Amino acid sequence: MKHVRRFTPSLFLSLLHICLVQANYAPYFFDNGARSTNGNMALFSLSEDTPVGTHVYTLNGTDPEGDPVTYDLAYEAGSRRYFSVDKNLGNVTLIEELDREKEDEIEVIVSISDGLSTVSEKVRILVMDANDESPEFINTPYIVHVPENTPSGSSIFKIEAVDKDTGSGGSITYFLQNIHANKFTIDRHSGVLRIKTGVTLDYEKSRTHFVVVVAKDGGGKLRGDNKVFSATTTVTVNVEDVQDTPPMFIGTPYYGYVYEDTLAGSEVLTVVALDGDRGKPNSIQYCIVNGSEGSFEISNTTGAISVIKSPNQLKKEVYELKVQASEVSQEGDVSVYAFAIVTIRVVDLNNHPPTFYGENGPQNRFELTMYEHPPEGEILRGLKITVNDSDQGANAKFNLRLVGPGGIFRVVPQTVLNEAQVTIIVENSAAIDYEKFKVLTFKLLAIEVNTPEKFSSTADVVIRLLDTNDNVPKFSSDYYIARIPENSPGGSNVVAVTATDPDSGLWGEVKYSIYGTGADLFLIHPSTGIIYTQPWAVLDAEVNSKYNFYVKAEDTDGKYSLAEVFITVLDVNDHSPEFNENIQEKTMIIGSPVKIEAIDQDAEEPNNIVDYSIMQADPANVFDIDQSTGEIKLKSYIRSLDIIHNITKNKDCIWSVVVQAKDRGSPSFSTTAVLKIDITEETLHKGPMAAFLMHTKDNPMKALGVLAGVMGIMVLITILISTAMFWRNKRSNKITPVRRIIKKRQTPPSRAVRMEWLKFKRPSNAAEKFVVEDDSKSLHNENSNNNIQVASVPPTAPMPPPPPTLAPRGDAPGWRVPTVSGSLTPKFINKQLKKRGHGSAHNALVSELKLKFEKRNAAIGEPHI
């Protein structure tokens, strides 16, 4: 009986699932070739210098059914993971640094999955080389031993270096540093070191050479840049000695002496020779070739020469021995030799050195006292010195020399035979200065000339100096600059001058005094040099702000020097501004200002700078005033009399204004004044006459007086012209020929160069400027050019002036040498400047003022003390 299965819905679903499973296809990678950056990474290569974190590849595949795929990377057990992958996007990123020299191939299992099926492939990623390795020398250090007779051009060593890179980055070339100073060359490809052609090695000159070798690769890319790496090493070349140099005598030339008491058999001198080859030297043997005449012999091994006869048996005074030094090899053969000449002189015994004698016998110290600055060429007669050598002939010849400060004295004679009287002569008088040296000490040296012993003796020469008055007091400066406020009381200190005299005793004491018309208000302490004002002196910068005079420093012997003192009186704010008397009433035309002015009699800014202000006005808030100029004008909205009539019921329009003038000094002073202002509108009449009538409308008598004066002047001019014509016609009673009158050119009068001190705007400024006022006549040249600069000369001592008097001076002040503080810059002005004029001066003016001061002998007086 056949079994029949019933077809149910569950069975249908199972069969459908089996059919769907059997219909699913596996995903697969795209194979885009070796040069592609996406696909299955087959034949993919990557440079070893690729930075970590770089996106290097994209895995790319698909699923036949179009299902989404994911990617993965796997490595064999124990392998390093170099890459990571984004499972969804397939982006492959480098996560480990590559090194081709350690691992040039990386095996990676790449896989793609659609969720049901997974396909895996094993791929090999090639690591490409980058030039990241430097050459390395192998088998170092390099030490080479080369015989000195090795021919030039011979190869002596081969240097080898390796580079782990491939291609040009792994190729190596060699070269030497300092190729021109080297005795060697190197083959750039093989590294073979050779002796340079035409060059030989010499053990005696240089035993070791240090050769610096550089190995450089061929270069290559590294992280996008072309890199070249190199390495250096030093080859030590030791030169080996070869027997190629004859022996050499040491200490030539040789001289020996045989004296009268020398015993036969005594050694005279020893000659020494060495093998020129120092590496493996041979032994030396000596012999006398000729010149001995049986009187001398030499040791075969030591080279010691001895006399074999007594000195009285020697027939010659001088013997010249020819000595041979020979090299003996280890086998006993004589290879090379050399010669030397030995000169032996037979002389008497030199047993007496030079000796100095005084009046009482041998003496080694001589003393003398003398004044400073003796005449040059003078003999020091107080020194009686004799020198003697008891030996005979050449043994008694010696030189004399004076050892000590050079160029002051010289000794005569300089060469002595047996005995001489010693003379010391002055050579440099200026150097014999008590202020520099109180005591001069010398060594008198006598030393033999031609003796081997060079016997010598010395004697001390001590010269004590006495002082003379040979110095002039000298000021610490050529001029002194000082400032003093004008309100300083009498007896105030101004400045201290200092002069020094290096002479001793009374000659070094300095006394101070002052000269010049500018010194009337000042005194100086004769000992300390402090300059101060007279007890009765009143300084006023507004009357005179500059004082100038000379200060004299004199020693007890009358020697002196001068310096100039420049004193500036500093302005103090001691004046209030003062208004002009005619400011009580002003007429103001609408649209035009009126000006007031106040004068401050102070000498300098800011004490004499005036600021203006309106303290009170009736009515108020109508006028404005310029703070600097003092111009008063109406407010901008007042343009007509109608507006003024609206402001006040006063129809005459005369208003009162209280104005203040205030200076900028510290403390500040101010002055007030009441100003009446008559306001009117501008008239239609123009011209000076209308203006005059406008100004004098309130004073008709003034206008009438001016008119009468003008008419009187015109009448007077008419009378003068008529009188002149009458007298001319009266004298000219006949016709005369026309005469040409040639007037002689008058010599233009010399123009006085007048200079005036500038007022100092900033007393604290060290570079204060000034202008000189000079009543003296300037020089006049042939072309009437008065701009002649007179060369300045140093000042000379002025003649003593008459005693000062306290009588007041006249209105016309005498010529005054100005003073300066800071930089001195002369400025010549051809007209009389105002009291507070400004100018500039130069430092050269100081010397010019001195010259002018000397020319004014009439103005020179007694010193003020």
PDB file of C-alpha atoms in Angstrom, residues 313-496:
ATOM      1  CA  GLN A 313     152.832  72.843  24.712  1.00  0.00           C
ATOM      2  CA  LEU A 314     150.086  73.916  22.333  1.00  0.00           C
ATOM      3  CA  LYS A 315     151.611  75.758  19.384  1.00  0.00           C
ATOM      4  CA  LYS A 316     148.482  77.341  17.943  1.00  0.00           C
ATOM      5  CA  GLU A 317     145.962  79.701  19.446  1.00  0.00           C
ATOM      6  CA  VAL A 318     143.044  78.226  17.501  1.00  0.00           C
ATOM      7  CA  TYR A 319     142.496  74.564  16.424  1.00  0.00           C
ATOM      8  CA  GLU A 320     139.777  73.472  14.005  1.00  0.00           C
ATOM      9  CA  LEU A 321     138.977  69.769  14.290  1.00  0.00           C
ATOM     10  CA  LYS A 322     136.971  67.931  11.614  1.00  0.00           C
ATOM     11  CA  VAL A 323     134.880  65.279  13.418  1.00  0.00           C
ATOM     12  CA  GLN A 324     133.090  62.427  11.625  1.00  0.00           C
ATOM     13  CA  ALA A 325     129.953  60.707  12.994  1.00  0.00           C
ATOM     14  CA  SER A 326     129.092  57.337  11.350  1.00  0.00           C
ATOM     15  CA  GLU A 327     126.008  55.093  11.640  1.00  0.00           C
ATOM     16  CA  VAL A 328     126.750  51.459  12.461  1.00  0.00           C
ATOM     17  CA  SER A 329     124.056  48.909  11.602  1.00  0.00           C
ATOM     18  CA  GLN A 330     123.180  45.920  13.757  1.00  0.00           C
ATOM     19  CA  GLU A 331     125.385  43.815  11.509  1.00  0.00           C
ATOM     20  CA  GLY A 332     128.336  46.150  12.259  1.00  0.00           C
ATOM     21  CA  ASP A 333     128.463  47.820   8.863  1.00  0.00           C
ATOM     22  CA  VAL A 334     129.063  51.560   8.506  1.00  0.00           C
ATOM     23  CA  SER A 335     126.245  52.853   6.327  1.00  0.00           C
ATOM     24  CA  VAL A 336     126.167  56.700   6.293  1.00  0.00           C
ATOM     25  CA  TYR A 337     128.114  59.468   8.040  1.00  0.00           C
ATOM     26  CA  ALA A 338     128.262  63.221   8.603  1.00  0.00           C
ATOM     27  CA  PHE A 339     130.914  65.825   9.494  1.00  0.00           C
ATOM     28  CA  ALA A 340     131.160  68.747  11.931  1.00  0.00           C
ATOM     29  CA  ILE A 341     133.849  71.398  12.602  1.00  0.00           C
ATOM     30  CA  VAL A 342     134.942  71.900  16.207  1.00  0.00           C
ATOM     31  CA  THR A 343     136.798  75.165  17.000  1.00  0.00           C
ATOM     32  CA  ILE A 344     139.029  75.080  20.084  1.00  0.00           C
ATOM     33  CA  ARG A 345     140.666  78.318  21.287  1.00  0.00           C
ATOM     34  CA  VAL A 346     143.625  78.408  23.650  1.00  0.00           C
ATOM     35  CA  VAL A 347     143.196  81.399  26.004  1.00  0.00           C
ATOM     36  CA  ASP A 348     144.484  82.743  29.230  1.00  0.00           C
ATOM     37  CA  LEU A 349     142.375  82.127  32.296  1.00  0.00           C
ATOM     38  CA  ASN A 350     139.594  84.670  32.720  1.00  0.00           C
ATOM     39  CA  ASN A 351     139.259  84.829  36.487  1.00  0.00           C
ATOM     40  CA  HIS A 352     138.480  88.500  37.177  1.00  0.00           C
ATOM     41  CA  PRO A 353     135.045  90.038  36.571  1.00  0.00           C
ATOM     42  CA  PRO A 354     134.674  93.824  35.988  1.00  0.00           C
ATOM     43  CA  THR A 355     134.607  95.756  39.259  1.00  0.00           C
ATOM     44  CA  PHE A 356     133.227  99.221  40.119  1.00  0.00           C
ATOM     45  CA  TYR A 357     135.217 101.600  42.319  1.00  0.00           C
ATOM     46  CA  GLY A 358     134.331 104.764  44.197  1.00  0.00           C
ATOM     47  CA  GLU A 359     136.609 107.299  45.855  1.00  0.00           C
ATOM     48  CA  ASN A 360     137.299 104.888  48.717  1.00  0.00           C
ATOM     49  CA  GLY A 361     137.642 101.573  46.854  1.00  0.00           C
ATOM     50  CA  PRO A 362     135.248  98.930  45.487  1.00  0.00           C
ATOM     51  CA  GLN A 363     131.679 100.120  45.693  1.00  0.00           C
ATOM     52  CA  ASN A 364     128.334  98.747  44.394  1.00  0.00           C
ATOM     53  CA  ARG A 365     125.998 101.651  45.313  1.00  0.00           C
ATOM     54  CA  PHE A 366     126.263 105.288  44.245  1.00  0.00           C
ATOM     55  CA  GLU A 367     123.838 108.024  45.354  1.00  0.00           C
ATOM     56  CA  LEU A 368     123.208 111.571  44.116  1.00  0.00           C
ATOM     57  CA  THR A 369     120.742 114.360  44.999  1.00  0.00           C
ATOM     58  CA  MET A 370     119.811 116.849  42.261  1.00  0.00           C
ATOM     59  CA  TYR A 371     117.024 119.214  41.164  1.00  0.00           C
ATOM     60  CA  GLU A 372     114.461 118.053  38.630  1.00  0.00           C
ATOM     61  CA  HIS A 373     114.701 118.980  34.942  1.00  0.00           C
ATOM     62  CA  PRO A 374     118.471 119.530  34.603  1.00  0.00           C
ATOM     63  CA  PRO A 375     119.652 120.721  31.153  1.00  0.00           C
ATOM     64  CA  GLU A 376     119.964 118.023  28.515  1.00  0.00           C
ATOM     65  CA  GLY A 377     123.589 117.039  27.945  1.00  0.00           C
ATOM     66  CA  GLU A 378     124.578 117.884  31.519  1.00  0.00           C
ATOM     67  CA  ILE A 379     127.002 115.468  33.226  1.00  0.00           C
ATOM     68  CA  LEU A 380     126.105 114.135  36.672  1.00  0.00           C
ATOM     69  CA  ARG A 381     129.311 115.391  38.270  1.00  0.00           C
ATOM     70  CA  GLY A 382     128.339 114.220  41.720  1.00  0.00           C
ATOM     71  CA  LEU A 383     128.832 110.605  40.620  1.00  0.00           C
ATOM     72  CA  LYS A 384     132.497 109.534  40.616  1.00  0.00           C
ATOM     73  CA  ILE A 385     132.584 105.984  39.290  1.00  0.00           C
ATOM     74  CA  THR A 386     135.510 103.962  37.949  1.00  0.00           C
ATOM     75  CA  VAL A 387     135.288 100.450  36.434  1.00  0.00           C
ATOM     76  CA  ASN A 388     138.183  98.018  36.028  1.00  0.00           C
ATOM     77  CA  ASP A 389     138.872  94.424  34.817  1.00  0.00           C
ATOM     78  CA  SER A 390     142.228  92.956  35.911  1.00  0.00           C
ATOM     79  CA  ASP A 391     142.357  90.387  33.084  1.00  0.00           C
ATOM     80  CA  GLN A 392     144.300  90.978  29.912  1.00  0.00           C
ATOM     81  CA  GLY A 393     143.412  91.084  26.261  1.00  0.00           C
ATOM     82  CA  ALA A 394     139.988  89.933  25.241  1.00  0.00           C
ATOM     83  CA  ASN A 395     139.201  88.899  28.812  1.00  0.00           C
ATOM     84  CA  ALA A 396     139.400  92.554  29.885  1.00  0.00           C
ATOM     85  CA  LYS A 397     136.978  93.862  27.260  1.00  0.00           C
ATOM     86  CA  PHE A 398     133.453  94.532  28.506  1.00  0.00           C
ATOM     87  CA  ASN A 399     130.381  96.669  27.776  1.00  0.00           C
ATOM     88  CA  LEU A 400     128.725  99.213  30.050  1.00  0.00           C
ATOM     89  CA  ARG A 401     124.949  99.544  30.097  1.00  0.00           C
ATOM     90  CA  LEU A 402     122.486 101.525  32.205  1.00  0.00           C
ATOM     91  CA  VAL A 403     119.423  99.429  33.089  1.00  0.00           C
ATOM     92  CA  GLY A 404     116.292 101.274  34.224  1.00  0.00           C
ATOM     93  CA  PRO A 405     113.752 103.760  32.841  1.00  0.00           C
ATOM     94  CA  GLY A 406     114.814 104.164  29.233  1.00  0.00           C
ATOM     95  CA  GLY A 407     115.763 107.328  27.423  1.00  0.00           C
ATOM     96  CA  ILE A 408     116.532 109.423  30.542  1.00  0.00           C
ATOM     97  CA  PHE A 409     120.314 109.003  30.930  1.00  0.00           C
ATOM     98  CA  ARG A 410     123.085 107.477  28.859  1.00  0.00           C
ATOM     99  CA  VAL A 411     126.398 106.126  29.983  1.00  0.00           C
ATOM    100  CA  VAL A 412     129.800 106.935  28.424  1.00  0.00           C
ATOM    101  CA  PRO A 413     131.838 105.003  27.384  1.00  0.00           C
ATOM    102  CA  GLN A 414     129.827 102.004  26.261  1.00  0.00           C
ATOM    103  CA  THR A 415     132.780  99.685  25.607  1.00  0.00           C
ATOM    104  CA  VAL A 416     135.778  99.523  27.979  1.00  0.00           C
ATOM    105  CA  LEU A 417     139.142  97.805  27.724  1.00  0.00           C
ATOM    106  CA  ASN A 418     140.687  97.235  31.149  1.00  0.00           C
ATOM    107  CA  GLU A 419     139.672 100.507  32.908  1.00  0.00           C
ATOM    108  CA  ALA A 420     137.623 103.698  32.376  1.00  0.00           C
ATOM    109  CA  GLN A 421     136.000 106.600  34.184  1.00  0.00           C
ATOM    110  CA  VAL A 422     132.173 106.249  33.993  1.00  0.00           C
ATOM    111  CA  THR A 423     130.195 109.346  32.947  1.00  0.00           C
ATOM    112  CA  ILE A 424     126.379 109.581  33.089  1.00  0.00           C
ATOM    113  CA  ILE A 425     124.805 112.272  30.873  1.00  0.00           C
ATOM    114  CA  VAL A 426     121.258 113.712  30.923  1.00  0.00           C
ATOM    115  CA  GLU A 427     119.384 112.684  27.749  1.00  0.00           C
ATOM    116  CA  ASN A 428     115.723 113.568  28.494  1.00  0.00           C
ATOM    117  CA  SER A 429     115.239 116.482  30.874  1.00  0.00           C
ATOM    118  CA  ALA A 430     111.422 116.338  30.764  1.00  0.00           C
ATOM    119  CA  ALA A 431     111.399 112.782  32.123  1.00  0.00           C
ATOM    120  CA  ILE A 432     113.346 113.836  35.209  1.00  0.00           C
ATOM    121  CA  ASP A 433     110.194 115.045  36.935  1.00  0.00           C
ATOM    122  CA  TYR A 434     109.787 115.193  40.709  1.00  0.00           C
ATOM    123  CA  GLU A 435     106.000 114.873  40.340  1.00  0.00           C
ATOM    124  CA  LYS A 436     106.467 111.499  38.587  1.00  0.00           C
ATOM    125  CA  PHE A 437     109.497 110.047  40.335  1.00  0.00           C
ATOM    126  CA  LYS A 438     110.862 111.171  43.676  1.00  0.00           C
ATOM    127  CA  VAL A 439     113.739 108.713  43.298  1.00  0.00           C
ATOM    128  CA  LEU A 440     115.255 107.321  40.089  1.00  0.00           C
ATOM    129  CA  THR A 441     117.019 103.965  40.463  1.00  0.00           C
ATOM    130  CA  PHE A 442     119.271 102.442  37.813  1.00  0.00           C
ATOM    131  CA  LYS A 443     121.526  99.423  37.503  1.00  0.00           C
ATOM    132  CA  LEU A 444     124.960 100.075  36.055  1.00  0.00           C
ATOM    133  CA  LEU A 445     125.875  96.789  34.326  1.00  0.00           C
ATOM    134  CA  ALA A 446     129.334  95.769  33.135  1.00  0.00           C
ATOM    135  CA  ILE A 447     129.425  92.512  31.129  1.00  0.00           C
ATOM    136  CA  GLU A 448     132.324  90.920  29.293  1.00  0.00           C
ATOM    137  CA  VAL A 449     132.088  90.842  25.522  1.00  0.00           C
ATOM    138  CA  ASN A 450     134.211  88.047  24.067  1.00  0.00           C
ATOM    139  CA  THR A 451     134.671  85.645  26.980  1.00  0.00           C
ATOM    140  CA  PRO A 452     132.708  82.399  27.275  1.00  0.00           C
ATOM    141  CA  GLU A 453     132.067  83.078  30.940  1.00  0.00           C
ATOM    142  CA  LYS A 454     130.474  86.482  30.256  1.00  0.00           C
ATOM    143  CA  PHE A 455     131.522  87.656  33.695  1.00  0.00           C
ATOM    144  CA  SER A 456     129.570  90.699  34.833  1.00  0.00           C
ATOM    145  CA  SER A 457     129.010  92.964  37.792  1.00  0.00           C
ATOM    146  CA  THR A 458     126.434  95.595  38.719  1.00  0.00           C
ATOM    147  CA  ALA A 459     126.248  98.747  40.779  1.00  0.00           C
ATOM    148  CA  ASP A 460     123.130 100.591  41.964  1.00  0.00           C
ATOM    149  CA  VAL A 461     122.796 104.248  40.970  1.00  0.00           C
ATOM    150  CA  VAL A 462     120.218 106.093  43.117  1.00  0.00           C
ATOM    151  CA  ILE A 463     119.254 109.660  42.126  1.00  0.00           C
ATOM    152  CA  ARG A 464     117.069 111.584  44.574  1.00  0.00           C
ATOM    153  CA  LEU A 465     115.195 114.490  42.986  1.00  0.00           C
ATOM    154  CA  LEU A 466     114.462 117.880  44.531  1.00  0.00           C
ATOM    155  CA  ASP A 467     111.292 119.732  43.556  1.00  0.00           C
ATOM    156  CA  THR A 468     111.162 123.017  41.623  1.00  0.00           C
ATOM    157  CA  ASN A 469     108.166 125.174  40.778  1.00  0.00           C
ATOM    158  CA  ASP A 470     107.762 123.817  37.258  1.00  0.00           C
ATOM    159  CA  ASN A 471     103.994 123.435  37.117  1.00  0.00           C
ATOM    160  CA  VAL A 472     101.195 125.920  36.581  1.00  0.00           C
ATOM    161  CA  PRO A 473      97.921 125.540  38.503  1.00  0.00           C
ATOM    162  CA  LYS A 474      95.438 123.851  36.202  1.00  0.00           C
ATOM    163  CA  PHE A 475      91.678 124.106  36.416  1.00  0.00           C
ATOM    164  CA  SER A 476      89.585 120.987  36.185  1.00  0.00           C
ATOM    165  CA  SER A 477      87.725 122.623  33.269  1.00  0.00           C
ATOM    166  CA  ASP A 478      88.312 125.481  30.838  1.00  0.00           C
ATOM    167  CA  TYR A 479      84.973 126.984  31.807  1.00  0.00           C
ATOM    168  CA  TYR A 480      82.360 126.543  34.531  1.00  0.00           C
ATOM    169  CA  ILE A 481      78.626 126.870  34.007  1.00  0.00           C
ATOM    170  CA  ALA A 482      76.287 127.686  36.882  1.00  0.00           C
ATOM    171  CA  ARG A 483      72.670 128.691  37.466  1.00  0.00           C
ATOM    172  CA  ILE A 484      71.174 130.606  40.376  1.00  0.00           C
ATOM    173  CA  PRO A 485      67.559 131.716  40.979  1.00  0.00           C
ATOM    174  CA  GLU A 486      67.021 135.461  40.897  1.00  0.00           C
ATOM    175  CA  ASN A 487      65.471 135.469  44.379  1.00  0.00           C
ATOM    176  CA  SER A 488      68.611 134.008  45.985  1.00  0.00           C
ATOM    177  CA  PRO A 489      69.753 136.079  48.972  1.00  0.00           C
ATOM    178  CA  GLY A 490      73.109 137.789  49.102  1.00  0.00           C
ATOM    179  CA  GLY A 491      75.998 135.492  50.009  1.00  0.00           C
ATOM    180  CA  SER A 492      74.488 132.465  48.212  1.00  0.00           C
ATOM    181  CA  ASN A 493      76.917 129.881  46.837  1.00  0.00           C
ATOM    182  CA  VAL A 494      76.972 129.743  43.025  1.00  0.00           C
ATOM    183  CA  VAL A 495      79.661 127.296  41.906  1.00  0.00           C
ATOM    184  CA  ALA A 496      82.963 125.881  43.122  1.00  0.00           C
TER     185      ALA A 496
END
